[in-house]
Amino acid sequence: GAGVSQSPSNKVTEKGKDVELRCDPISGHTALYWYRQSLGQGLEFLIYFQGNSAPDKSGLPSDRFSAERTGGSVSTLTIQRTQQEDSAVYLCASSPRDRSTGELFFGEGSRLTVL
Amino acid sequence: SQQGEEDPQALSIQEGENATMNCSYKTSINNLQWYRQNSGRGLVHLILIRSNEREKHSGRLRVTLDTSKKSSSLLITASRAADTASYFCATGKAAGNKLTFGGGTRVLVKP
């Protein structure tokens, strides 16, 4: 596709349920990032992929959060046993570079609401 | 705490006026970037300035970087209602692989 695609755009779930958020980066981009943005706040780094490996997962808030990337392309962020504090917009970005020296291309985000 | 902190948190101006916002950071950087986010949308890259550069222009945007003060400014000249958005600075380290974002400045341009 022309840009970074994220799905679902909106997800409402009940506390305790698991959710999966998907990111389809720009074709050929080797680096992929997940960020979280709470209402009216800045972006909180979650995890970075280079190809299929995740050399930096230091931002994952707890072991309920996990992410994987397959085929050097699509990535899935999974949140198990969701809590109300997980409510936020989850943003995915990709970059053709493997270091923080270039711009990131962001998707529109997945808005998660945990009731 | 955030690597980049924007100031002010919110700014309201009339169309045609200039908007200036600042970003401060704590550690050494390889580059500093500015992004715009319209309400409910993803972030869009505006401009990147490298640590060995002091000023950069792109259309109505002017960015300065002072590495001795660990600060940057973004100036939007002759603002338009369409410039209404949140603006974020983000820093990248030479040995790092991620951008660290600040809390953003919300800009409202009144027609």
CSV table of C-alpha atoms in Angstrom, one decimal:
chain,number,residue,atom,x,y,z
A,1,GLY,CA,0.0,0.0,0.0
A,2,ALA,CA,0.9,3.6,-0.3
A,3,GLY,CA,1.2,4.2,3.5
A,4,VAL,CA,1.3,2.5,6.8
A,5,SER,CA,-2.0,0.7,7.4
A,6,GLN,CA,-3.4,-0.1,10.9
A,7,SER,CA,-6.4,-2.2,11.9
A,8,PRO,CA,-8.7,-2.0,13.6
A,9,SER,CA,-9.1,1.8,13.7
A,10,ASN,CA,-11.3,1.5,16.7
A,11,LYS,CA,-11.6,-1.3,19.3
A,12,VAL,CA,-13.8,-1.4,22.3
A,13,THR,CA,-13.2,-4.3,24.6
A,14,GLU,CA,-14.1,-5.4,28.1
A,15,LYS,CA,-11.5,-5.5,30.9
A,16,GLY,CA,-9.7,-8.9,31.0
A,17,LYS,CA,-10.1,-9.7,27.3
A,18,ASP,CA,-7.2,-10.0,24.9
A,19,VAL,CA,-6.8,-7.8,21.9
A,20,GLU,CA,-4.6,-7.9,18.7
A,21,LEU,CA,-3.6,-4.8,16.8
A,22,ARG,CA,-2.2,-5.0,13.3
A,23,CYS,CA,0.3,-2.9,11.4
A,24,ASP,CA,1.1,-3.2,7.7
A,25,PRO,CA,4.2,-1.0,7.0
A,26,ILE,CA,5.2,0.6,3.8
A,27,SER,CA,6.6,-2.0,1.5
A,28,GLY,CA,10.4,-2.3,1.7
A,29,HIS,CA,10.6,-0.5,5.1
A,30,THR,CA,12.9,-2.6,7.3
A,31,ALA,CA,12.3,-0.7,10.6
A,32,LEU,CA,8.9,-0.8,12.4
A,33,TYR,CA,7.9,0.9,15.6
A,34,TRP,CA,5.0,0.8,18.0
A,35,TYR,CA,4.1,3.8,20.1
A,36,ARG,CA,1.3,4.5,22.5
A,37,GLN,CA,-0.4,7.9,22.9
A,38,SER,CA,-2.8,8.5,25.8
A,39,LEU,CA,-5.4,11.2,25.5
A,40,GLY,CA,-3.8,14.6,25.0
A,41,GLN,CA,-0.3,13.3,25.7
A,42,GLY,CA,2.9,12.7,23.8
A,43,LEU,CA,4.1,9.4,22.3
A,44,GLU,CA,5.4,6.6,24.5
A,45,PHE,CA,7.8,4.2,22.8
A,46,LEU,CA,6.8,0.5,23.1
A,47,ILE,CA,9.0,-1.6,20.8
A,48,TYR,CA,11.2,-1.4,17.7
A,49,PHE,CA,11.7,-4.1,15.0
A,50,GLN,CA,14.5,-4.4,12.5
A,51,GLY,CA,13.3,-7.0,10.1
A,52,ASN,CA,11.7,-9.7,12.2
A,53,SER,CA,13.8,-9.2,15.3
A,54,ALA,CA,13.1,-6.8,18.1
A,55,PRO,CA,16.4,-5.4,19.4
A,56,ASP,CA,14.6,-2.9,21.6
A,57,LYS,CA,11.5,-3.8,23.5
A,58,SER,CA,12.3,-1.7,26.5
A,59,GLY,CA,9.1,0.3,26.3
A,60,LEU,CA,6.6,-2.6,26.7
A,61,PRO,CA,4.8,-1.7,30.0
A,62,SER,CA,4.3,-5.2,31.3
A,63,ASP,CA,4.5,-8.9,30.3
A,64,ARG,CA,0.8,-8.6,29.2
A,65,PHE,CA,2.2,-6.8,26.1
A,66,SER,CA,3.9,-8.7,23.3
A,67,ALA,CA,4.6,-8.0,19.6
A,68,GLU,CA,5.8,-10.0,16.7
A,69,ARG,CA,6.7,-9.3,13.1
A,70,THR,CA,6.6,-11.9,10.4
A,71,GLY,CA,8.2,-11.9,6.9
A,72,GLY,CA,9.8,-8.6,7.7
A,73,SER,CA,6.4,-7.0,7.0
A,74,VAL,CA,3.2,-7.1,9.1
A,75,SER,CA,3.4,-6.7,12.8
A,76,THR,CA,0.9,-7.6,15.5
A,77,LEU,CA,0.8,-6.1,19.0
A,78,THR,CA,-1.0,-8.2,21.5
A,79,ILE,CA,-2.3,-7.1,24.8
A,80,GLN,CA,-3.5,-9.8,27.1
A,81,ARG,CA,-6.0,-9.4,30.0
A,82,THR,CA,-6.6,-5.8,29.1
A,83,GLN,CA,-6.9,-3.2,31.8
A,84,GLN,CA,-8.6,0.2,31.8
A,85,GLU,CA,-5.2,1.9,31.8
A,86,ASP,CA,-4.4,0.3,28.5
A,87,SER,CA,-6.9,2.6,26.8
A,88,ALA,CA,-5.0,4.7,24.4
A,89,VAL,CA,-4.2,5.2,20.7
A,90,TYR,CA,-1.6,2.7,19.5
A,91,LEU,CA,0.5,4.1,16.6
A,92,CYS,CA,2.7,2.2,14.3
A,93,ALA,CA,5.4,3.7,12.2
A,94,SER,CA,7.9,2.4,9.7
A,95,SER,CA,11.1,3.7,8.3
A,96,PRO,CA,13.5,2.6,5.5
A,97,ARG,CA,16.4,3.1,7.8
A,98,ASP,CA,17.6,0.9,10.5
A,99,ARG,CA,18.7,3.7,12.9
A,100,SER,CA,17.1,6.8,14.3
A,101,THR,CA,18.5,9.0,11.5
A,102,GLY,CA,15.5,9.4,9.3
A,103,GLU,CA,11.9,10.3,9.4
A,104,LEU,CA,9.1,7.9,10.5
A,105,PHE,CA,6.0,7.3,8.5
A,106,PHE,CA,3.0,6.8,10.8
A,107,GLY,CA,-0.3,5.0,10.4
A,108,GLU,CA,-3.6,6.5,11.5
A,109,GLY,CA,-3.5,4.5,14.8
A,110,SER,CA,-5.7,2.0,16.5
A,111,ARG,CA,-7.9,3.6,19.3
A,112,LEU,CA,-8.3,1.1,22.1
A,113,THR,CA,-11.0,1.6,24.7
A,114,VAL,CA,-11.1,-0.9,27.7
A,115,LEU,CA,-14.4,-0.7,29.6
B,1,SER,CA,10.5,11.8,31.7
B,2,GLN,CA,10.3,12.7,28.1
B,3,GLN,CA,13.6,13.5,26.2
B,4,GLY,CA,11.9,16.4,24.4
B,5,GLU,CA,9.7,18.8,26.2
B,6,GLU,CA,7.7,21.4,24.2
B,7,ASP,CA,6.9,24.8,25.4
B,8,PRO,CA,4.2,26.2,25.4
B,9,GLN,CA,1.8,23.4,25.9
B,10,ALA,CA,-0.9,25.3,24.0
B,11,LEU,CA,-0.9,28.3,21.7
B,12,SER,CA,-3.7,30.3,20.2
B,13,ILE,CA,-3.1,32.9,17.5
B,14,GLN,CA,-4.9,34.7,14.7
B,15,GLU,CA,-4.6,33.7,11.1
B,16,GLY,CA,-1.7,35.5,9.5
B,17,GLU,CA,0.4,35.7,12.7
B,18,ASN,CA,3.5,33.7,13.4
B,19,ALA,CA,3.6,30.7,15.8
B,20,THR,CA,6.7,29.8,17.7
B,21,MET,CA,7.2,26.8,19.8
B,22,ASN,CA,10.3,25.4,21.6
B,23,CYS,CA,11.7,22.0,22.4
B,24,SER,CA,14.3,21.2,25.1
B,25,TYR,CA,16.0,17.9,25.4
B,26,LYS,CA,18.5,16.3,27.9
B,27,THR,CA,21.0,14.1,26.2
B,28,SER,CA,23.2,14.4,23.1
B,29,ILE,CA,21.4,13.8,19.8
B,30,ASN,CA,22.1,12.9,16.2
B,31,ASN,CA,19.1,14.7,14.9
B,32,LEU,CA,15.9,16.5,15.9
B,33,GLN,CA,12.6,16.2,14.0
B,34,TRP,CA,9.3,18.0,14.1
B,35,TYR,CA,6.0,16.3,13.4
B,36,ARG,CA,2.4,17.5,13.1
B,37,GLN,CA,-0.7,15.7,14.3
B,38,ASN,CA,-4.2,16.7,13.3
B,39,SER,CA,-6.9,15.7,15.7
B,40,GLY,CA,-7.5,11.9,15.6
B,41,ARG,CA,-4.9,11.3,13.0
B,42,GLY,CA,-1.4,9.9,12.8
B,43,LEU,CA,1.8,12.0,12.8
B,44,VAL,CA,3.2,13.6,9.7
B,45,HIS,CA,6.9,14.5,9.4
B,46,LEU,CA,7.6,18.1,8.9
B,47,ILE,CA,11.3,18.7,9.0
B,48,LEU,CA,14.6,17.1,10.3
B,49,ILE,CA,17.6,19.0,11.5
B,50,ARG,CA,20.9,17.3,12.1
B,51,SER,CA,23.1,18.0,15.1
B,52,ASN,CA,25.7,19.8,13.0
B,53,GLU,CA,23.1,22.2,11.5
B,54,ARG,CA,21.9,25.4,13.1
B,55,GLU,CA,18.9,26.4,11.0
B,56,LYS,CA,16.7,24.9,8.4
B,57,HIS,CA,13.8,26.1,6.3
B,58,SER,CA,10.9,24.3,4.5
B,59,GLY,CA,8.2,26.5,3.0
B,60,ARG,CA,6.7,28.5,5.9
B,61,LEU,CA,8.6,26.5,8.5
B,62,ARG,CA,11.8,27.6,10.1
B,63,VAL,CA,13.6,25.3,12.6
B,64,THR,CA,16.6,26.3,14.7
B,65,LEU,CA,18.8,24.0,16.8
B,66,ASP,CA,21.1,25.1,19.6
B,67,THR,CA,23.1,22.0,20.8
B,68,SER,CA,24.9,24.0,23.5
B,69,LYS,CA,21.5,24.8,25.1
B,70,LYS,CA,19.9,21.5,24.0
B,71,SER,CA,17.0,23.3,22.5
B,72,SER,CA,15.2,23.8,19.2
B,73,SER,CA,12.5,26.1,18.0
B,74,LEU,CA,9.8,25.7,15.3
B,75,LEU,CA,8.5,28.9,13.7
B,76,ILE,CA,5.4,28.8,11.4
B,77,THR,CA,5.1,32.0,9.5
B,78,ALA,CA,1.9,33.5,8.2
B,79,SER,CA,-0.2,30.9,9.9
B,80,ARG,CA,-3.4,29.5,8.4
B,81,ALA,CA,-6.4,27.9,9.9
B,82,ALA,CA,-5.2,24.6,8.4
B,83,ASP,CA,-2.1,24.8,10.6
B,84,THR,CA,-4.3,24.0,13.6
B,85,ALA,CA,-2.8,20.8,15.0
B,86,SER,CA,-0.5,19.5,17.7
B,87,TYR,CA,3.2,19.8,17.0
B,88,PHE,CA,5.8,17.3,18.5
B,89,CYS,CA,9.5,17.4,18.6
B,90,ALA,CA,11.4,14.1,18.5
B,91,THR,CA,15.1,13.3,19.1
B,92,GLY,CA,17.2,10.6,17.7
B,93,LYS,CA,20.5,9.5,19.2
B,94,ALA,CA,23.6,8.6,17.2
B,95,ALA,CA,23.7,5.1,18.8
B,96,GLY,CA,20.0,4.7,19.2
B,97,ASN,CA,17.3,3.2,17.0
B,98,LYS,CA,14.2,5.0,18.1
B,99,LEU,CA,12.9,8.6,18.2
B,100,THR,CA,11.9,9.9,21.6
B,101,PHE,CA,8.9,12.3,21.5
B,102,GLY,CA,7.9,15.2,23.7
B,103,GLY,CA,4.5,16.0,25.0
B,104,GLY,CA,3.6,18.4,22.1
B,105,THR,CA,2.3,21.9,21.6
B,106,ARG,CA,-1.4,22.3,20.7
B,107,VAL,CA,-1.7,25.2,18.2
B,108,LEU,CA,-5.1,26.8,17.4
B,109,VAL,CA,-5.1,29.2,14.5
B,110,LYS,CA,-8.3,31.3,14.5
B,111,PRO,CA,-9.7,32.5,11.2
